């Protein structure tokens, strides 16, 4: 019989979590170039796993980010599965126009919580980026397309180090006021720990941004990714980004791990009795496909270990 304390804690977990797959964009953006046809194949396979939100492309300058070239071709090539939201990241109004022309289901716009990171990334101040986010949000809403505002470097900056949580919360509130339908927080540098997650959620609560209204985008750069998810689950967060196979790496630490791994996250959540709606076997097949597409071993634990199968040879591990 379960100790009562455990049952109480487990009863605080949400019944269902929505996973936002970011491999085809955030993942492949940080990998060597993958042909459009392979990107289309991967997105179509992902959309057949039960994932309902897929970050498919970004409409950025191909000169600035070569692996994202051909975004319109990718959007035209995929087989749109009903019920799946295909999302695109855009850097500016021009990008939003291209995304709307490609009939994406949702637009994402990023503002960094760190002034230095924002300037190095988009050569604009944070204030200017928030104004631009408001403009492109108006454009998207006129086309009945929702917008997610992403606050990057929300748990730390590669240039400034710690980013005050009150600053992260203030920028999130400005993006919400600028019309963002939802706000997401990115652990761009992989600095997040459960302590940082608790503190940010506390400060967000103080400005009226509730855990069940946000998304969290964790990296596993220092091995804390799923610990951060678990912490946030206990606080009532129900939306998390993850990347198939762990595609992507860390843009600030060559060779290091980036996004948390979709199949590792699904394995953990489903075993906790939290519904994801995602088929783990199909997901593992997608991770194999992603690994082949980039031609390197990906940092996925479940891809290496396989799903739990007590008849399988792979389970006879020494203690
Ligand atoms: Mg990422």
CSV table of C-alpha atoms and ligand atoms in Angstrom, one decimal:
chain,number,residue,atom,x,y,z
A,1,UNK,CA,0.0,0.0,0.0
A,2,UNK,CA,1.2,3.5,-0.9
A,3,UNK,CA,2.2,5.7,2.0
A,4,UNK,CA,-0.5,8.5,2.3
A,5,UNK,CA,2.2,11.2,1.9
A,6,UNK,CA,3.2,9.8,-1.5
A,7,UNK,CA,-0.4,9.7,-2.7
A,8,UNK,CA,-1.0,13.3,-1.7
A,9,UNK,CA,2.1,14.4,-3.6
A,10,UNK,CA,1.2,12.3,-6.6
A,11,UNK,CA,-2.3,13.7,-6.6
A,12,UNK,CA,-0.8,17.1,-7.3
A,13,UNK,CA,0.5,16.0,-10.6
A,14,UNK,CA,-1.6,17.1,-13.6
A,15,UNK,CA,-3.7,14.4,-15.3
A,16,UNK,CA,-2.5,15.5,-18.7
A,17,UNK,CA,0.5,17.3,-20.3
A,18,UNK,CA,0.8,18.8,-23.7
A,19,UNK,CA,4.2,18.4,-25.3
A,20,UNK,CA,5.4,20.9,-27.9
A,21,UNK,CA,7.8,19.1,-30.3
A,22,UNK,CA,10.6,21.5,-31.4
A,23,UNK,CA,13.0,19.2,-33.1
A,24,UNK,CA,12.2,20.2,-36.7
A,25,UNK,CA,13.0,23.9,-36.0
A,26,UNK,CA,14.9,24.5,-32.7
A,27,UNK,CA,16.6,21.2,-33.1
A,28,UNK,CA,17.6,21.2,-36.8
A,29,UNK,CA,18.5,24.9,-36.7
A,30,UNK,CA,21.5,23.9,-34.6
A,31,UNK,CA,22.5,20.9,-36.8
A,32,UNK,CA,24.2,20.7,-40.1
A,33,UNK,CA,21.8,21.2,-43.1
A,34,UNK,CA,19.1,18.6,-43.6
A,35,UNK,CA,17.3,18.5,-47.0
A,36,UNK,CA,13.7,19.8,-47.2
A,37,UNK,CA,12.4,16.3,-48.1
A,38,UNK,CA,13.9,14.8,-44.9
A,39,UNK,CA,12.5,17.6,-42.8
A,40,UNK,CA,9.0,17.0,-44.3
A,41,UNK,CA,9.3,13.2,-43.7
A,42,UNK,CA,10.3,13.8,-40.1
A,43,UNK,CA,7.4,16.3,-39.4
A,44,UNK,CA,4.9,13.9,-41.0
A,45,UNK,CA,6.2,11.0,-38.9
A,46,UNK,CA,6.1,13.2,-35.7
A,47,UNK,CA,2.5,14.2,-36.5
A,48,UNK,CA,1.5,10.6,-36.6
A,49,UNK,CA,2.8,9.9,-33.0
A,50,UNK,CA,0.0,11.8,-31.2
A,51,UNK,CA,2.0,15.0,-30.7
A,52,UNK,CA,-0.4,17.9,-31.3
A,53,UNK,CA,2.0,20.8,-31.4
A,54,UNK,CA,5.0,20.8,-33.8
A,55,UNK,CA,7.4,23.7,-34.3
A,56,UNK,CA,8.0,23.0,-37.9
A,57,UNK,CA,10.0,25.9,-39.4
A,58,UNK,CA,11.3,29.4,-38.9
A,59,UNK,CA,10.9,32.2,-41.4
A,60,UNK,CA,14.3,33.8,-40.9
A,61,UNK,CA,16.9,34.9,-43.4
A,62,UNK,CA,18.6,31.8,-45.0
A,63,UNK,CA,21.8,33.8,-45.0
A,64,UNK,CA,21.6,34.1,-41.2
A,65,UNK,CA,20.4,30.6,-40.4
A,66,UNK,CA,21.1,28.3,-43.4
A,67,UNK,CA,19.5,25.1,-42.0
A,68,UNK,CA,16.1,26.9,-41.9
A,69,UNK,CA,16.2,27.7,-45.6
A,70,UNK,CA,13.1,26.4,-47.5
A,71,UNK,CA,10.6,27.0,-44.7
A,72,UNK,CA,7.8,27.7,-47.2
A,73,UNK,CA,8.7,24.5,-49.1
A,74,UNK,CA,8.6,22.5,-45.9
A,75,UNK,CA,5.1,23.9,-45.0
A,76,UNK,CA,3.9,23.2,-48.5
A,77,UNK,CA,5.3,19.6,-48.5
A,78,UNK,CA,3.9,18.3,-45.2
A,79,UNK,CA,0.7,16.4,-44.9
A,80,UNK,CA,-1.4,18.5,-42.5
A,81,UNK,CA,-2.9,16.2,-39.9
A,82,UNK,CA,-6.2,17.5,-38.4
A,83,UNK,CA,-5.8,18.4,-34.8
A,84,UNK,CA,-2.0,19.1,-35.1
A,85,UNK,CA,-0.8,22.7,-34.7
A,86,UNK,CA,2.1,23.5,-37.0
A,87,UNK,CA,4.0,26.4,-35.7
A,88,UNK,CA,6.6,28.8,-37.1
A,89,UNK,CA,9.1,31.1,-35.4
A,90,UNK,CA,9.5,34.5,-36.9
A,91,UNK,CA,12.0,37.3,-36.2
A,92,UNK,CA,10.0,40.2,-37.5
A,93,UNK,CA,6.9,41.4,-39.4
A,94,UNK,CA,8.4,40.3,-42.7
A,95,UNK,CA,8.8,36.8,-41.3
A,96,UNK,CA,5.3,36.9,-39.9
A,97,UNK,CA,3.9,37.8,-43.4
A,98,UNK,CA,5.8,34.8,-44.9
A,99,UNK,CA,4.5,32.5,-42.2
A,100,UNK,CA,0.9,33.6,-42.7
A,101,UNK,CA,1.3,33.2,-46.5
A,102,UNK,CA,2.4,29.6,-45.7
A,103,UNK,CA,-0.7,29.1,-43.6
A,104,UNK,CA,1.0,28.2,-40.3
A,105,UNK,CA,-1.3,27.5,-37.4
A,106,UNK,CA,0.6,29.5,-34.9
A,107,UNK,CA,3.4,32.1,-34.8
A,108,UNK,CA,6.1,32.3,-32.2
A,109,UNK,CA,8.1,35.4,-31.5
A,110,UNK,CA,11.1,35.5,-29.2
A,111,UNK,CA,12.3,38.3,-26.9
A,112,UNK,CA,15.4,37.8,-24.7
A,113,UNK,CA,15.2,38.7,-21.0
A,114,UNK,CA,18.8,39.7,-21.3
A,115,UNK,CA,19.6,43.0,-23.0
A,116,UNK,CA,23.0,41.8,-24.2
A,117,UNK,CA,21.7,38.5,-25.6
A,118,UNK,CA,18.8,40.3,-27.4
A,119,UNK,CA,21.2,42.7,-29.0
A,120,UNK,CA,23.6,40.0,-30.1
A,121,UNK,CA,20.7,37.9,-31.4
A,122,UNK,CA,18.6,40.4,-33.3
A,123,UNK,CA,20.6,43.7,-33.1
A,124,UNK,CA,17.8,45.4,-31.3
A,125,UNK,CA,17.0,46.5,-27.7
A,126,UNK,CA,14.6,44.4,-25.7
A,127,UNK,CA,12.2,47.4,-25.8
A,128,UNK,CA,12.4,47.5,-29.6
A,129,UNK,CA,11.8,43.8,-29.8
A,130,UNK,CA,8.7,44.0,-27.7
A,131,UNK,CA,7.3,46.8,-29.9
A,132,UNK,CA,8.0,44.6,-33.0
A,133,UNK,CA,6.3,41.6,-31.3
A,134,UNK,CA,3.2,43.7,-30.8
A,135,UNK,CA,3.2,44.7,-34.5
A,136,UNK,CA,3.5,41.2,-35.7
A,137,UNK,CA,1.0,39.9,-33.2
A,138,UNK,CA,-1.6,42.4,-34.5
A,139,UNK,CA,-0.8,41.2,-38.1
A,140,UNK,CA,-1.2,37.5,-37.0
A,141,UNK,CA,-4.4,38.2,-35.1
A,142,UNK,CA,-5.9,39.9,-38.2
A,143,UNK,CA,-5.3,36.6,-39.9
A,144,UNK,CA,-6.9,34.8,-37.0
A,145,UNK,CA,-3.6,33.1,-36.1
A,146,UNK,CA,-2.5,32.9,-32.5
A,147,UNK,CA,0.9,34.0,-31.2
A,148,UNK,CA,3.1,32.6,-28.6
A,149,UNK,CA,5.6,35.0,-27.0
A,150,UNK,CA,8.8,33.3,-25.9
A,151,UNK,CA,11.0,34.8,-23.3
A,152,UNK,CA,14.5,33.4,-23.9
A,153,UNK,CA,17.4,33.4,-21.4
A,154,UNK,CA,14.7,33.1,-18.8
A,155,UNK,CA,16.9,31.1,-16.4
A,156,UNK,CA,20.3,32.7,-17.3
A,157,UNK,CA,22.3,34.5,-20.0
A,158,UNK,CA,25.5,33.4,-21.7
A,159,UNK,CA,26.8,37.0,-21.5
A,160,UNK,CA,25.2,38.4,-18.3
A,161,UNK,CA,24.9,35.3,-16.2
A,162,UNK,CA,21.9,35.4,-13.8
A,163,UNK,CA,18.9,37.2,-15.1
A,164,UNK,CA,16.7,38.6,-12.4
A,165,UNK,CA,13.3,36.8,-12.2
A,166,UNK,CA,11.5,40.1,-11.9
A,167,UNK,CA,12.9,41.2,-15.2
A,168,UNK,CA,11.8,37.9,-16.8
A,169,UNK,CA,8.3,38.4,-15.4
A,170,UNK,CA,8.1,42.0,-16.5
A,171,UNK,CA,9.0,41.1,-20.1
A,172,UNK,CA,6.5,38.2,-20.0
A,173,UNK,CA,3.8,40.7,-18.8
A,174,UNK,CA,4.7,43.1,-21.6
A,175,UNK,CA,4.4,40.4,-24.2
A,176,UNK,CA,1.1,39.4,-22.8
A,177,UNK,CA,0.0,43.1,-22.9
A,178,UNK,CA,1.3,43.3,-26.5
A,179,UNK,CA,-1.3,40.6,-27.4
A,180,UNK,CA,0.6,37.3,-27.0
A,181,UNK,CA,-2.0,34.5,-26.6
A,182,UNK,CA,0.5,32.5,-24.4
A,183,UNK,CA,3.9,33.1,-23.0
A,184,UNK,CA,6.7,30.5,-22.9
A,185,UNK,CA,10.0,30.6,-21.1
A,186,UNK,CA,13.3,29.3,-22.6
A,187,UNK,CA,16.2,27.9,-20.7
A,188,UNK,CA,18.5,29.0,-23.5
A,189,UNK,CA,21.7,28.3,-21.7
A,190,UNK,CA,20.7,25.2,-19.7
A,191,UNK,CA,21.3,26.9,-16.4
A,192,UNK,CA,17.8,26.1,-14.9
A,193,UNK,CA,17.6,24.1,-11.7
A,194,UNK,CA,14.5,23.3,-9.5
A,195,UNK,CA,15.4,26.3,-7.4
A,196,UNK,CA,15.4,28.6,-10.3
A,197,UNK,CA,12.1,27.1,-11.6
A,198,UNK,CA,10.4,27.6,-8.2
A,199,UNK,CA,11.6,31.2,-7.9
A,200,UNK,CA,10.5,32.1,-11.4
A,201,UNK,CA,7.1,30.6,-10.9
A,202,UNK,CA,6.7,32.5,-7.7
A,203,UNK,CA,7.6,35.8,-9.3
A,204,UNK,CA,5.3,35.1,-12.3
A,205,UNK,CA,2.5,34.4,-9.9
A,206,UNK,CA,3.0,37.8,-8.4
A,207,UNK,CA,2.4,39.5,-11.7
A,208,UNK,CA,-0.7,37.4,-12.5
A,209,UNK,CA,0.9,34.8,-14.8
A,210,UNK,CA,-0.4,31.4,-13.6
A,211,UNK,CA,1.5,28.1,-14.1
A,212,UNK,CA,-1.3,26.6,-16.1
A,213,UNK,CA,-1.1,29.4,-18.6
A,214,UNK,CA,2.5,29.1,-19.6
A,215,UNK,CA,4.9,26.8,-21.5
A,216,UNK,CA,8.4,25.9,-20.3
A,217,UNK,CA,11.3,25.1,-22.7
A,218,UNK,CA,14.1,23.3,-20.8
A,219,UNK,CA,17.5,22.3,-22.0
A,220,UNK,CA,19.4,19.3,-20.5
A,221,UNK,CA,22.8,20.9,-20.9
A,222,UNK,CA,23.8,20.2,-17.3
A,223,UNK,CA,21.5,17.2,-16.8
A,224,UNK,CA,18.8,19.1,-14.9
A,225,UNK,CA,16.1,19.0,-17.7
A,226,UNK,CA,13.7,16.4,-16.3
A,227,UNK,CA,14.3,17.5,-12.7
A,228,UNK,CA,13.1,20.9,-13.8
A,229,UNK,CA,10.0,19.4,-15.5
A,230,UNK,CA,9.2,17.5,-12.4
A,231,UNK,CA,9.5,20.6,-10.3
A,232,UNK,CA,7.2,22.6,-12.7
A,233,UNK,CA,4.6,19.7,-12.8
A,234,UNK,CA,4.3,19.9,-9.0
A,235,UNK,CA,3.5,23.6,-9.5
A,236,UNK,CA,0.8,23.0,-12.1
A,237,UNK,CA,2.6,23.6,-15.3
A,238,UNK,CA,1.2,21.4,-18.0
A,239,UNK,CA,3.0,22.5,-21.2
A,240,UNK,CA,6.6,21.6,-22.0
A,241,UNK,CA,8.7,21.7,-25.1
A,242,UNK,CA,11.0,18.9,-26.1
A,243,UNK,CA,13.0,17.8,-29.1
A,244,UNK,CA,12.9,14.4,-30.8
A,245,UNK,CA,16.1,12.5,-30.1
A,246,UNK,CA,17.4,15.6,-28.3
A,247,UNK,CA,18.1,17.2,-31.7
A,248,UNK,CA,19.8,20.5,-31.5
A,249,UNK,CA,22.8,20.7,-29.2
A,250,UNK,CA,23.6,23.8,-27.2
A,251,UNK,CA,24.3,27.0,-29.2
A,252,UNK,CA,26.7,28.2,-26.4
A,253,UNK,CA,28.6,25.1,-25.6
A,254,UNK,CA,29.8,23.1,-28.7
A,255,UNK,CA,29.1,19.4,-28.3
A,256,UNK,CA,26.9,19.9,-25.3
A,257,UNK,CA,23.3,18.7,-25.0
A,258,UNK,CA,20.5,21.1,-25.8
A,259,UNK,CA,16.7,20.6,-25.6
A,260,UNK,CA,15.3,17.9,-23.4
A,261,UNK,CA,14.4,14.7,-25.3
A,262,UNK,CA,10.8,14.1,-26.3
A,263,UNK,CA,10.9,10.3,-25.9
A,264,UNK,CA,12.6,10.6,-22.4
A,265,UNK,CA,9.9,13.0,-21.4
A,266,UNK,CA,7.1,10.9,-22.7
A,267,UNK,CA,8.5,7.8,-21.0
A,268,UNK,CA,8.7,9.6,-17.6
A,269,UNK,CA,5.3,11.2,-17.8
A,270,UNK,CA,3.4,8.1,-19.0
A,271,UNK,CA,5.0,6.0,-16.2
A,272,UNK,CA,3.8,8.7,-13.7
A,273,UNK,CA,0.3,8.2,-15.0
A,274,UNK,CA,0.3,11.5,-16.7
A,275,UNK,CA,-1.4,11.3,-20.1
A,276,UNK,CA,0.6,12.7,-23.1
A,277,UNK,CA,-1.4,11.2,-25.9
A,278,UNK,CA,1.9,10.2,-27.6
A,279,UNK,CA,2.8,6.7,-28.8
A,280,UNK,CA,6.3,6.0,-27.4
A,281,UNK,CA,7.2,3.3,-30.0
A,282,UNK,CA,6.3,5.6,-32.9
A,283,UNK,CA,8.3,8.4,-31.2
A,284,UNK,CA,11.4,6.1,-31.0
A,285,UNK,CA,11.1,5.4,-34.7
A,286,UNK,CA,11.1,9.2,-35.3
A,287,UNK,CA,14.2,9.6,-33.1
A,288,UNK,CA,16.0,6.9,-35.2
A,289,UNK,CA,14.9,8.9,-38.3
A,290,UNK,CA,16.2,12.1,-36.8
A,291,UNK,CA,19.5,10.5,-35.9
A,292,UNK,CA,19.9,9.2,-39.5
A,293,UNK,CA,19.0,12.7,-40.9
A,294,UNK,CA,21.8,14.4,-39.0
A,295,UNK,CA,24.3,11.6,-39.1
A,296,UNK,CA,25.4,11.7,-35.5
A,297,UNK,CA,24.4,10.0,-32.3
A,298,UNK,CA,21.7,11.9,-30.4
A,299,UNK,CA,21.7,12.3,-26.6
A,300,UNK,CA,18.4,10.3,-26.1
A,301,UNK,CA,18.3,7.8,-23.2
A,302,UNK,CA,15.2,6.0,-24.4
A,303,UNK,CA,16.5,5.7,-27.9
A,304,UNK,CA,19.5,3.9,-26.6
A,305,UNK,CA,17.8,1.8,-23.8
A,306,UNK,CA,14.5,1.2,-25.7
A,307,UNK,CA,11.1,1.2,-24.1
A,308,UNK,CA,10.7,-1.0,-21.0
A,309,UNK,CA,10.0,-4.6,-22.2
A,310,UNK,CA,10.7,-7.3,-19.6
A,311,UNK,CA,11.0,-10.0,-22.4
A,312,UNK,CA,13.7,-8.0,-24.0
A,313,UNK,CA,17.4,-8.9,-24.0
A,314,UNK,CA,18.2,-5.3,-23.2
A,315,UNK,CA,16.7,-5.5,-19.7
A,316,UNK,CA,19.3,-8.0,-18.4
A,317,UNK,CA,21.6,-5.3,-17.1
A,318,UNK,CA,24.1,-5.9,-14.3
A,319,UNK,CA,23.2,-4.1,-11.1
B,1,LIG,MG1,15.9,25.1,-27.3
